[in-house]
Amino acid sequence: MILFGAGTPDGAQEKTDLVPNWKAIGLALIGIVVGAVFLYIVGGQQDDYAPGYLVVAAIGALLALPISKVLTGEVPWYSPHAFVLASLFLIYCAAPVAVVAVRMESYLYKRPLSADEFFQAAVVSLTGVFFYLLGWRFGPKKKRMPRGLEWYFSDTPEVMRNFNWMAIAFWAVGILAWTYMFAVGGGVGEALENMGQQRRTNVTAAGGTIYHLAKFAYVGALLYFSRNGINPISLVMIGLLTGILLLHGSRSFVGILFLGALIVWRFRHTDRIPITVWIPAGAFIVLLLSFWVLMRQTGGDIGEAVQIYKAGTSSIGGILLQFVQPFMFWIHLAEVIQEVPDKIPLQYGRTFGTVFYIIPAFIWPQQYELFESGSQVYMGHLMPQQQANFTLTPSIFSEFYINFGFLGVVFCPFVYGFLVKWFHNVMVGDERRRYQIAWIVFAALVSVNMVRVTKNGVGTIIFAFYFSLPFWAIYFFNLKYLFNPPPADPMDLATAHLDGWTDEDEWLEEDEYAEWADYGYDDVDHDAVPANES
């Protein structure tokens, strides 16, 4: 319990490992009991799967305390760790129940998983979850980036003078990119009639560059919202982009914007999101996870989608399937375990090289021959004849297994948890980050995208690179501080108003920021300390 419950981020709610959070522990115990009863009810008729269900229950028990710490607020719900935990629970706890309860078939084997295949997938999943939590527990404690980067992304008057119009400009570039994609793909009418399949056509027809420029709309909208809060302009920016993303047919893209906006609002503009917001927000998420996928399957036919939805929710298994079907990667993991290394040779990290896809093809065209995603390896070796028709994407644990076998789900999840802990601490671990505009926006976009990374594999992390480009451009006016940062803590600029400093223009008058002459800078922990003690 202490091992996985003690990994509390170094943020606003510091707690010693020696003082247990009894509320979180109690909630975890209740969750374990309820989950065990649910497993018994839903899966009790499948005696052969009992050993596998015991392992699934162990996964639930392992995740119970970390998740309860999110629910009780000890770990912020907007942490990337919280989104990874949610993904792990849905993929490796909820989805396996549905696999057996509704007898879902493997597309590769044309039959449901056998009890032995199910058990092996459960053991590999338990191993991966354990070592992810271990990596998070022993992740780095440092809460700040190098001083040059801290200063580069600080809200200096030079940046603030141009901030709003540049944020709107990047949003407009993204909107124009989306408009172009729809235009070359056949227009809005075609997108409505063939929702889902048309999005691949749109992206292919427009090209990778346009597709990546479209991501700028996220950043521009959320940066403007982060600085200005709710106003007519921010509502139009977010609302128009939401409509475009719904038309595109991607639940994950809508989720990134929707949850990203909630995170920015919570972190920057309010101490508590009221229940009147959470209820419609929850309803919207349920709509995305269940009903909207039927809109894609029926080509936008609302009547047909409603009929399918009603039929699918007529049983416990059907209701469960509605919610976890987007996370149904357990079957692919079982297939990978059976086929590595006989049909799928070990890749030894080759799929991780897809992060280099950020390099334009005209600069390095060989990268697409050297590296393949986990999905490409999976489809290429198991279903090569179907690659032109559809794509099945194994989860990140499957990718780890494809690369290094069982050892891959030992050290790769550990590194994953370690990096998530580092990202959390440097982005939102310091409470004073809420007084800075950009950090929470990037943290929100990456945190929500962690669901896609956990679902679809390492290559999906390159979204973070394209999200980062507008940040570098908007804060370009701070370039002089990147290589020659002042000795003071840039966080003092963000919190100056709390100390009574309200005239920001004065900060420009002295290159060396003489107003902070009484402060030094501690390179070890990046905290402002009196100069005579530094």
PDB file of C-alpha atoms in Angstrom, residues 98-376:
ATOM      1  CA  ALA A  98     -16.418  -7.355 -21.364  1.00  0.00           C
ATOM      2  CA  VAL A  99     -14.198  -9.684 -23.402  1.00  0.00           C
ATOM      3  CA  VAL A 100     -15.535 -12.675 -21.489  1.00  0.00           C
ATOM      4  CA  ALA A 101     -18.994 -11.393 -20.594  1.00  0.00           C
ATOM      5  CA  VAL A 102     -20.050 -10.775 -24.208  1.00  0.00           C
ATOM      6  CA  ARG A 103     -17.746 -13.428 -25.732  1.00  0.00           C
ATOM      7  CA  MET A 104     -15.983 -10.957 -28.019  1.00  0.00           C
ATOM      8  CA  GLU A 105     -14.128 -12.612 -30.866  1.00  0.00           C
ATOM      9  CA  SER A 106     -10.555 -12.099 -31.927  1.00  0.00           C
ATOM     10  CA  TYR A 107     -10.510 -10.727 -35.464  1.00  0.00           C
ATOM     11  CA  LEU A 108      -7.334 -12.708 -36.095  1.00  0.00           C
ATOM     12  CA  TYR A 109      -8.518 -16.050 -34.700  1.00  0.00           C
ATOM     13  CA  LYS A 110     -12.221 -15.656 -35.612  1.00  0.00           C
ATOM     14  CA  ARG A 111     -13.184 -16.904 -32.128  1.00  0.00           C
ATOM     15  CA  PRO A 112     -13.219 -15.720 -28.512  1.00  0.00           C
ATOM     16  CA  LEU A 113      -9.988 -15.943 -26.554  1.00  0.00           C
ATOM     17  CA  SER A 114      -9.365 -19.264 -24.851  1.00  0.00           C
ATOM     18  CA  ALA A 115      -9.020 -19.325 -21.068  1.00  0.00           C
ATOM     19  CA  ASP A 116      -5.256 -19.842 -21.381  1.00  0.00           C
ATOM     20  CA  GLU A 117      -4.850 -16.923 -23.799  1.00  0.00           C
ATOM     21  CA  PHE A 118      -6.910 -14.744 -21.481  1.00  0.00           C
ATOM     22  CA  PHE A 119      -4.812 -15.762 -18.462  1.00  0.00           C
ATOM     23  CA  GLN A 120      -1.503 -15.012 -20.195  1.00  0.00           C
ATOM     24  CA  ALA A 121      -2.745 -11.562 -21.233  1.00  0.00           C
ATOM     25  CA  ALA A 122      -3.797 -10.954 -17.620  1.00  0.00           C
ATOM     26  CA  VAL A 123      -0.349 -11.865 -16.256  1.00  0.00           C
ATOM     27  CA  VAL A 124       1.444  -9.606 -18.755  1.00  0.00           C
ATOM     28  CA  SER A 125      -0.966  -6.755 -17.957  1.00  0.00           C
ATOM     29  CA  LEU A 126      -0.465  -7.165 -14.218  1.00  0.00           C
ATOM     30  CA  THR A 127       3.300  -7.023 -14.719  1.00  0.00           C
ATOM     31  CA  GLY A 128       3.080  -3.869 -16.823  1.00  0.00           C
ATOM     32  CA  VAL A 129       0.773  -2.076 -14.371  1.00  0.00           C
ATOM     33  CA  PHE A 130       3.007  -3.019 -11.420  1.00  0.00           C
ATOM     34  CA  PHE A 131       6.162  -1.636 -13.011  1.00  0.00           C
ATOM     35  CA  TYR A 132       4.423   1.514 -14.264  1.00  0.00           C
ATOM     36  CA  LEU A 133       3.375   2.282 -10.687  1.00  0.00           C
ATOM     37  CA  LEU A 134       6.885   1.478  -9.499  1.00  0.00           C
ATOM     38  CA  GLY A 135       8.338   3.939 -12.036  1.00  0.00           C
ATOM     39  CA  TRP A 136       5.901   6.625 -10.875  1.00  0.00           C
ATOM     40  CA  ARG A 137       6.763   5.943  -7.232  1.00  0.00           C
ATOM     41  CA  PHE A 138      10.498   6.425  -7.787  1.00  0.00           C
ATOM     42  CA  GLY A 139      10.230   9.175 -10.394  1.00  0.00           C
ATOM     43  CA  PRO A 140      12.281  12.390 -10.038  1.00  0.00           C
ATOM     44  CA  LYS A 141      11.271  14.966  -7.435  1.00  0.00           C
ATOM     45  CA  LYS A 142      12.568  18.068  -9.209  1.00  0.00           C
ATOM     46  CA  LYS A 143       9.786  20.555  -9.880  1.00  0.00           C
ATOM     47  CA  ARG A 144      11.373  22.987 -12.295  1.00  0.00           C
ATOM     48  CA  MET A 145      12.918  23.044 -15.757  1.00  0.00           C
ATOM     49  CA  PRO A 146      16.408  24.446 -16.443  1.00  0.00           C
ATOM     50  CA  ARG A 147      16.494  28.158 -15.655  1.00  0.00           C
ATOM     51  CA  GLY A 148      16.826  29.198 -19.303  1.00  0.00           C
ATOM     52  CA  LEU A 149      13.617  27.373 -20.233  1.00  0.00           C
ATOM     53  CA  GLU A 150      11.845  28.736 -17.169  1.00  0.00           C
ATOM     54  CA  TRP A 151      12.699  32.240 -18.301  1.00  0.00           C
ATOM     55  CA  TYR A 152      11.890  31.607 -21.955  1.00  0.00           C
ATOM     56  CA  PHE A 153       8.312  30.574 -21.124  1.00  0.00           C
ATOM     57  CA  SER A 154       7.730  33.295 -18.537  1.00  0.00           C
ATOM     58  CA  ASP A 155       5.085  35.943 -19.127  1.00  0.00           C
ATOM     59  CA  THR A 156       7.292  38.964 -19.625  1.00  0.00           C
ATOM     60  CA  PRO A 157       5.818  42.268 -20.845  1.00  0.00           C
ATOM     61  CA  GLU A 158       7.557  41.725 -24.201  1.00  0.00           C
ATOM     62  CA  VAL A 159       5.514  38.570 -24.719  1.00  0.00           C
ATOM     63  CA  MET A 160       2.270  39.915 -23.270  1.00  0.00           C
ATOM     64  CA  ARG A 161       2.155  42.850 -25.701  1.00  0.00           C
ATOM     65  CA  ASN A 162       1.658  40.455 -28.614  1.00  0.00           C
ATOM     66  CA  PHE A 163       0.129  37.480 -26.844  1.00  0.00           C
ATOM     67  CA  ASN A 164      -3.564  37.712 -27.697  1.00  0.00           C
ATOM     68  CA  TRP A 165      -3.239  38.386 -31.395  1.00  0.00           C
ATOM     69  CA  MET A 166      -0.594  35.677 -31.809  1.00  0.00           C
ATOM     70  CA  ALA A 167      -2.779  33.122 -30.022  1.00  0.00           C
ATOM     71  CA  ILE A 168      -5.688  34.047 -32.287  1.00  0.00           C
ATOM     72  CA  ALA A 169      -3.395  33.853 -35.328  1.00  0.00           C
ATOM     73  CA  PHE A 170      -2.290  30.305 -34.515  1.00  0.00           C
ATOM     74  CA  TRP A 171      -5.904  29.308 -33.902  1.00  0.00           C
ATOM     75  CA  ALA A 172      -6.827  30.776 -37.294  1.00  0.00           C
ATOM     76  CA  VAL A 173      -3.998  28.866 -39.005  1.00  0.00           C
ATOM     77  CA  GLY A 174      -5.330  25.644 -37.472  1.00  0.00           C
ATOM     78  CA  ILE A 175      -8.905  26.412 -38.532  1.00  0.00           C
ATOM     79  CA  LEU A 176      -7.776  27.145 -42.093  1.00  0.00           C
ATOM     80  CA  ALA A 177      -5.879  23.841 -42.126  1.00  0.00           C
ATOM     81  CA  TRP A 178      -9.025  21.970 -41.020  1.00  0.00           C
ATOM     82  CA  THR A 179     -11.068  23.816 -43.649  1.00  0.00           C
ATOM     83  CA  TYR A 180      -8.587  22.827 -46.342  1.00  0.00           C
ATOM     84  CA  MET A 181      -8.711  19.178 -45.255  1.00  0.00           C
ATOM     85  CA  PHE A 182     -12.498  19.097 -45.556  1.00  0.00           C
ATOM     86  CA  ALA A 183     -12.373  20.900 -48.914  1.00  0.00           C
ATOM     87  CA  VAL A 184      -9.940  18.479 -50.582  1.00  0.00           C
ATOM     88  CA  GLY A 185     -11.735  15.494 -49.023  1.00  0.00           C
ATOM     89  CA  GLY A 186     -15.081  16.217 -50.634  1.00  0.00           C
ATOM     90  CA  GLY A 187     -16.609  18.852 -48.408  1.00  0.00           C
ATOM     91  CA  VAL A 188     -18.780  18.882 -45.305  1.00  0.00           C
ATOM     92  CA  GLY A 189     -21.545  16.841 -46.925  1.00  0.00           C
ATOM     93  CA  GLU A 190     -19.203  13.966 -47.670  1.00  0.00           C
ATOM     94  CA  ALA A 191     -17.856  14.112 -44.125  1.00  0.00           C
ATOM     95  CA  LEU A 192     -21.389  13.801 -42.708  1.00  0.00           C
ATOM     96  CA  GLU A 193     -22.352  10.931 -44.998  1.00  0.00           C
ATOM     97  CA  ASN A 194     -19.178   8.938 -44.381  1.00  0.00           C
ATOM     98  CA  MET A 195     -18.193   9.973 -40.885  1.00  0.00           C
ATOM     99  CA  GLY A 196     -15.172   8.035 -39.678  1.00  0.00           C
ATOM    100  CA  GLN A 197     -13.736   6.687 -42.924  1.00  0.00           C
ATOM    101  CA  GLN A 198     -13.741  10.149 -44.471  1.00  0.00           C
ATOM    102  CA  ARG A 199     -11.325  11.481 -41.856  1.00  0.00           C
ATOM    103  CA  ARG A 200      -8.585   9.210 -43.208  1.00  0.00           C
ATOM    104  CA  THR A 201      -9.406  10.415 -46.720  1.00  0.00           C
ATOM    105  CA  ASN A 202      -9.241  14.042 -45.623  1.00  0.00           C
ATOM    106  CA  VAL A 203      -5.864  13.656 -43.943  1.00  0.00           C
ATOM    107  CA  THR A 204      -4.377  11.712 -46.857  1.00  0.00           C
ATOM    108  CA  ALA A 205      -5.630  14.175 -49.439  1.00  0.00           C
ATOM    109  CA  ALA A 206      -4.407  17.220 -47.513  1.00  0.00           C
ATOM    110  CA  GLY A 207      -1.000  15.810 -46.564  1.00  0.00           C
ATOM    111  CA  GLY A 208       0.903  15.525 -43.309  1.00  0.00           C
ATOM    112  CA  THR A 209       1.978  19.165 -43.144  1.00  0.00           C
ATOM    113  CA  ILE A 210      -1.597  20.468 -43.242  1.00  0.00           C
ATOM    114  CA  TYR A 211      -2.662  17.837 -40.714  1.00  0.00           C
ATOM    115  CA  HIS A 212       0.009  18.979 -38.280  1.00  0.00           C
ATOM    116  CA  LEU A 213      -0.777  22.664 -38.823  1.00  0.00           C
ATOM    117  CA  ALA A 214      -4.362  21.865 -37.844  1.00  0.00           C
ATOM    118  CA  LYS A 215      -3.136  21.072 -34.317  1.00  0.00           C
ATOM    119  CA  PHE A 216      -2.219  24.731 -33.875  1.00  0.00           C
ATOM    120  CA  ALA A 217      -5.932  25.483 -33.396  1.00  0.00           C
ATOM    121  CA  TYR A 218      -5.860  23.623 -30.064  1.00  0.00           C
ATOM    122  CA  VAL A 219      -2.930  25.626 -28.779  1.00  0.00           C
ATOM    123  CA  GLY A 220      -4.172  29.013 -29.930  1.00  0.00           C
ATOM    124  CA  ALA A 221      -7.638  28.493 -28.428  1.00  0.00           C
ATOM    125  CA  LEU A 222      -6.372  27.230 -25.058  1.00  0.00           C
ATOM    126  CA  LEU A 223      -3.614  29.844 -24.735  1.00  0.00           C
ATOM    127  CA  TYR A 224      -6.122  32.627 -25.332  1.00  0.00           C
ATOM    128  CA  PHE A 225      -8.509  30.973 -22.867  1.00  0.00           C
ATOM    129  CA  SER A 226      -5.719  30.563 -20.307  1.00  0.00           C
ATOM    130  CA  ARG A 227      -4.965  34.278 -20.324  1.00  0.00           C
ATOM    131  CA  ASN A 228      -8.444  35.758 -20.783  1.00  0.00           C
ATOM    132  CA  GLY A 229     -10.812  33.181 -19.308  1.00  0.00           C
ATOM    133  CA  ILE A 230     -14.399  32.865 -20.504  1.00  0.00           C
ATOM    134  CA  ASN A 231     -15.362  35.662 -22.889  1.00  0.00           C
ATOM    135  CA  PRO A 232     -17.119  35.795 -26.275  1.00  0.00           C
ATOM    136  CA  ILE A 233     -13.868  35.364 -28.200  1.00  0.00           C
ATOM    137  CA  SER A 234     -12.672  32.309 -26.247  1.00  0.00           C
ATOM    138  CA  LEU A 235     -16.130  30.726 -26.507  1.00  0.00           C
ATOM    139  CA  VAL A 236     -16.170  31.194 -30.279  1.00  0.00           C
ATOM    140  CA  MET A 237     -12.638  29.810 -30.636  1.00  0.00           C
ATOM    141  CA  ILE A 238     -13.318  26.681 -28.585  1.00  0.00           C
ATOM    142  CA  GLY A 239     -16.872  26.189 -29.886  1.00  0.00           C
ATOM    143  CA  LEU A 240     -15.965  26.393 -33.569  1.00  0.00           C
ATOM    144  CA  LEU A 241     -13.036  24.022 -33.142  1.00  0.00           C
ATOM    145  CA  THR A 242     -15.253  21.553 -31.225  1.00  0.00           C
ATOM    146  CA  GLY A 243     -17.731  21.499 -34.096  1.00  0.00           C
ATOM    147  CA  ILE A 244     -14.976  20.864 -36.620  1.00  0.00           C
ATOM    148  CA  LEU A 245     -13.540  18.009 -34.549  1.00  0.00           C
ATOM    149  CA  LEU A 246     -16.951  16.387 -34.141  1.00  0.00           C
ATOM    150  CA  LEU A 247     -17.419  16.596 -37.887  1.00  0.00           C
ATOM    151  CA  HIS A 248     -13.981  15.023 -38.312  1.00  0.00           C
ATOM    152  CA  GLY A 249     -15.323  12.072 -36.314  1.00  0.00           C
ATOM    153  CA  SER A 250     -12.498  11.643 -33.810  1.00  0.00           C
ATOM    154  CA  ARG A 251     -13.525  11.210 -30.191  1.00  0.00           C
ATOM    155  CA  SER A 252      -9.962  11.491 -28.955  1.00  0.00           C
ATOM    156  CA  PHE A 253      -9.426  14.821 -30.724  1.00  0.00           C
ATOM    157  CA  VAL A 254     -12.611  16.254 -29.188  1.00  0.00           C
ATOM    158  CA  GLY A 255     -11.591  14.854 -25.818  1.00  0.00           C
ATOM    159  CA  ILE A 256      -8.204  16.565 -25.960  1.00  0.00           C
ATOM    160  CA  LEU A 257      -9.835  19.963 -26.527  1.00  0.00           C
ATOM    161  CA  PHE A 258     -12.762  19.468 -24.146  1.00  0.00           C
ATOM    162  CA  LEU A 259     -10.784  18.085 -21.212  1.00  0.00           C
ATOM    163  CA  GLY A 260      -7.897  20.448 -21.968  1.00  0.00           C
ATOM    164  CA  ALA A 261     -10.230  23.427 -21.610  1.00  0.00           C
ATOM    165  CA  LEU A 262     -11.590  22.047 -18.313  1.00  0.00           C
ATOM    166  CA  ILE A 263      -8.045  21.601 -16.989  1.00  0.00           C
ATOM    167  CA  VAL A 264      -7.000  25.137 -17.968  1.00  0.00           C
ATOM    168  CA  TRP A 265     -10.149  26.586 -16.413  1.00  0.00           C
ATOM    169  CA  ARG A 266      -9.658  24.645 -13.184  1.00  0.00           C
ATOM    170  CA  PHE A 267      -5.960  25.405 -12.870  1.00  0.00           C
ATOM    171  CA  ARG A 268      -5.969  29.043 -13.934  1.00  0.00           C
ATOM    172  CA  HIS A 269      -9.385  30.516 -13.222  1.00  0.00           C
ATOM    173  CA  THR A 270     -11.165  28.667 -10.409  1.00  0.00           C
ATOM    174  CA  ASP A 271     -10.416  26.656  -7.299  1.00  0.00           C
ATOM    175  CA  ARG A 272     -13.295  24.276  -7.883  1.00  0.00           C
ATOM    176  CA  ILE A 273     -15.347  23.256 -10.915  1.00  0.00           C
ATOM    177  CA  PRO A 274     -19.034  23.294  -9.845  1.00  0.00           C
ATOM    178  CA  ILE A 275     -21.249  20.249 -10.166  1.00  0.00           C
ATOM    179  CA  THR A 276     -23.381  22.150 -12.691  1.00  0.00           C
ATOM    180  CA  VAL A 277     -20.402  21.935 -15.037  1.00  0.00           C
ATOM    181  CA  TRP A 278     -19.347  18.371 -14.211  1.00  0.00           C
ATOM    182  CA  ILE A 279     -22.798  16.904 -14.967  1.00  0.00           C
ATOM    183  CA  PRO A 280     -23.022  18.146 -18.575  1.00  0.00           C
ATOM    184  CA  ALA A 281     -19.292  17.469 -18.982  1.00  0.00           C
ATOM    185  CA  GLY A 282     -19.793  13.871 -17.891  1.00  0.00           C
ATOM    186  CA  ALA A 283     -22.785  13.500 -20.199  1.00  0.00           C
ATOM    187  CA  PHE A 284     -20.731  14.815 -23.086  1.00  0.00           C
ATOM    188  CA  ILE A 285     -17.913  12.333 -22.372  1.00  0.00           C
ATOM    189  CA  VAL A 286     -20.418   9.461 -22.217  1.00  0.00           C
ATOM    190  CA  LEU A 287     -21.806  10.600 -25.562  1.00  0.00           C
ATOM    191  CA  LEU A 288     -18.314  10.540 -27.063  1.00  0.00           C
ATOM    192  CA  LEU A 289     -17.452   7.108 -25.670  1.00  0.00           C
ATOM    193  CA  SER A 290     -20.656   5.406 -26.703  1.00  0.00           C
ATOM    194  CA  PHE A 291     -23.066   7.150 -29.049  1.00  0.00           C
ATOM    195  CA  TRP A 292     -20.716   9.119 -31.264  1.00  0.00           C
ATOM    196  CA  VAL A 293     -18.913   6.003 -32.468  1.00  0.00           C
ATOM    197  CA  LEU A 294     -22.280   4.730 -33.706  1.00  0.00           C
ATOM    198  CA  MET A 295     -22.704   7.958 -35.648  1.00  0.00           C
ATOM    199  CA  ARG A 296     -19.469   7.110 -37.428  1.00  0.00           C
ATOM    200  CA  GLN A 297     -20.552   3.541 -38.115  1.00  0.00           C
ATOM    201  CA  THR A 298     -23.935   4.603 -39.504  1.00  0.00           C
ATOM    202  CA  GLY A 299     -22.557   7.419 -41.652  1.00  0.00           C
ATOM    203  CA  GLY A 300     -24.173  10.099 -39.511  1.00  0.00           C
ATOM    204  CA  ASP A 301     -27.655   8.521 -39.493  1.00  0.00           C
ATOM    205  CA  ILE A 302     -28.993   9.559 -36.070  1.00  0.00           C
ATOM    206  CA  GLY A 303     -32.080   7.306 -36.235  1.00  0.00           C
ATOM    207  CA  GLU A 304     -30.098   4.190 -37.010  1.00  0.00           C
ATOM    208  CA  ALA A 305     -27.493   5.078 -34.377  1.00  0.00           C
ATOM    209  CA  VAL A 306     -30.238   5.434 -31.740  1.00  0.00           C
ATOM    210  CA  GLN A 307     -31.671   2.004 -32.615  1.00  0.00           C
ATOM    211  CA  ILE A 308     -28.258   0.346 -32.363  1.00  0.00           C
ATOM    212  CA  TYR A 309     -27.591   2.129 -29.076  1.00  0.00           C
ATOM    213  CA  LYS A 310     -30.886   0.915 -27.571  1.00  0.00           C
ATOM    214  CA  ALA A 311     -30.216  -2.657 -28.696  1.00  0.00           C
ATOM    215  CA  GLY A 312     -26.690  -2.547 -27.282  1.00  0.00           C
ATOM    216  CA  THR A 313     -27.817  -1.356 -23.842  1.00  0.00           C
ATOM    217  CA  SER A 314     -30.465  -4.054 -23.331  1.00  0.00           C
ATOM    218  CA  SER A 315     -28.113  -6.215 -21.198  1.00  0.00           C
ATOM    219  CA  ILE A 316     -25.407  -5.734 -18.578  1.00  0.00           C
ATOM    220  CA  GLY A 317     -22.739  -6.933 -20.981  1.00  0.00           C
ATOM    221  CA  GLY A 318     -24.032  -4.612 -23.692  1.00  0.00           C
ATOM    222  CA  ILE A 319     -23.982  -1.597 -21.383  1.00  0.00           C
ATOM    223  CA  LEU A 320     -20.443  -2.450 -20.297  1.00  0.00           C
ATOM    224  CA  LEU A 321     -19.376  -2.855 -23.900  1.00  0.00           C
ATOM    225  CA  GLN A 322     -20.741   0.576 -24.846  1.00  0.00           C
ATOM    226  CA  PHE A 323     -18.306   2.196 -22.445  1.00  0.00           C
ATOM    227  CA  VAL A 324     -15.183   0.063 -22.828  1.00  0.00           C
ATOM    228  CA  GLN A 325     -15.268  -0.768 -26.539  1.00  0.00           C
ATOM    229  CA  PRO A 326     -12.952   2.168 -27.381  1.00  0.00           C
ATOM    230  CA  PHE A 327     -10.420   0.544 -25.021  1.00  0.00           C
ATOM    231  CA  MET A 328     -10.777  -3.048 -26.232  1.00  0.00           C
ATOM    232  CA  PHE A 329      -7.056  -3.745 -26.708  1.00  0.00           C
ATOM    233  CA  TRP A 330      -6.914  -6.800 -24.454  1.00  0.00           C
ATOM    234  CA  ILE A 331      -7.605  -9.132 -27.366  1.00  0.00           C
ATOM    235  CA  HIS A 332      -4.722  -7.667 -29.386  1.00  0.00           C
ATOM    236  CA  LEU A 333      -2.392  -8.115 -26.408  1.00  0.00           C
ATOM    237  CA  ALA A 334      -3.390 -11.787 -26.151  1.00  0.00           C
ATOM    238  CA  GLU A 335      -2.706 -12.229 -29.870  1.00  0.00           C
ATOM    239  CA  VAL A 336       0.700 -10.549 -29.613  1.00  0.00           C
ATOM    240  CA  ILE A 337       1.712 -12.805 -26.706  1.00  0.00           C
ATOM    241  CA  GLN A 338       0.825 -15.875 -28.758  1.00  0.00           C
ATOM    242  CA  GLU A 339       2.546 -14.749 -31.966  1.00  0.00           C
ATOM    243  CA  VAL A 340       5.825 -13.249 -30.625  1.00  0.00           C
ATOM    244  CA  PRO A 341       8.440 -14.272 -31.660  1.00  0.00           C
ATOM    245  CA  ASP A 342       7.176 -16.938 -34.101  1.00  0.00           C
ATOM    246  CA  LYS A 343       5.167 -14.742 -36.466  1.00  0.00           C
ATOM    247  CA  ILE A 344       6.150 -11.333 -35.112  1.00  0.00           C
ATOM    248  CA  PRO A 345       9.926 -11.068 -34.624  1.00  0.00           C
ATOM    249  CA  LEU A 346      11.168  -9.028 -31.682  1.00  0.00           C
ATOM    250  CA  GLN A 347      11.677  -5.418 -32.791  1.00  0.00           C
ATOM    251  CA  TYR A 348      14.241  -4.406 -30.131  1.00  0.00           C
ATOM    252  CA  GLY A 349      13.034  -0.818 -29.919  1.00  0.00           C
ATOM    253  CA  ARG A 350      12.384  -0.302 -33.627  1.00  0.00           C
ATOM    254  CA  THR A 351       8.832   0.934 -33.068  1.00  0.00           C
ATOM    255  CA  PHE A 352      10.084   3.600 -30.658  1.00  0.00           C
ATOM    256  CA  GLY A 353      11.926   5.196 -33.573  1.00  0.00           C
ATOM    257  CA  THR A 354       8.601   6.486 -34.878  1.00  0.00           C
ATOM    258  CA  VAL A 355       9.163   9.543 -32.685  1.00  0.00           C
ATOM    259  CA  PHE A 356      11.582  10.623 -35.435  1.00  0.00           C
ATOM    260  CA  TYR A 357       8.617  11.014 -37.770  1.00  0.00           C
ATOM    261  CA  ILE A 358       8.640  14.653 -36.686  1.00  0.00           C
ATOM    262  CA  ILE A 359      11.541  15.061 -39.147  1.00  0.00           C
ATOM    263  CA  PRO A 360      10.103  15.949 -42.565  1.00  0.00           C
ATOM    264  CA  ALA A 361      10.335  13.191 -45.158  1.00  0.00           C
ATOM    265  CA  PHE A 362      12.203  15.413 -47.632  1.00  0.00           C
ATOM    266  CA  ILE A 363      15.007  15.713 -45.052  1.00  0.00           C
ATOM    267  CA  TRP A 364      15.139  12.055 -44.034  1.00  0.00           C
ATOM    268  CA  PRO A 365      12.987   9.824 -46.264  1.00  0.00           C
ATOM    269  CA  GLN A 366      14.656   6.624 -45.002  1.00  0.00           C
ATOM    270  CA  GLN A 367      13.002   6.917 -41.586  1.00  0.00           C
ATOM    271  CA  TYR A 368       9.838   5.216 -42.854  1.00  0.00           C
ATOM    272  CA  GLU A 369      11.899   2.206 -43.900  1.00  0.00           C
ATOM    273  CA  LEU A 370      13.877   2.054 -40.665  1.00  0.00           C
ATOM    274  CA  PHE A 371      10.995   2.458 -38.224  1.00  0.00           C
ATOM    275  CA  GLU A 372       7.436   1.156 -38.034  1.00  0.00           C
ATOM    276  CA  SER A 373       4.736   1.760 -35.449  1.00  0.00           C
ATOM    277  CA  GLY A 374       3.406  -1.017 -33.262  1.00  0.00           C
ATOM    278  CA  SER A 375       0.260  -1.014 -35.375  1.00  0.00           C
ATOM    279  CA  GLN A 376       2.241  -1.416 -38.611  1.00  0.00           C
TER     280      GLN A 376
END
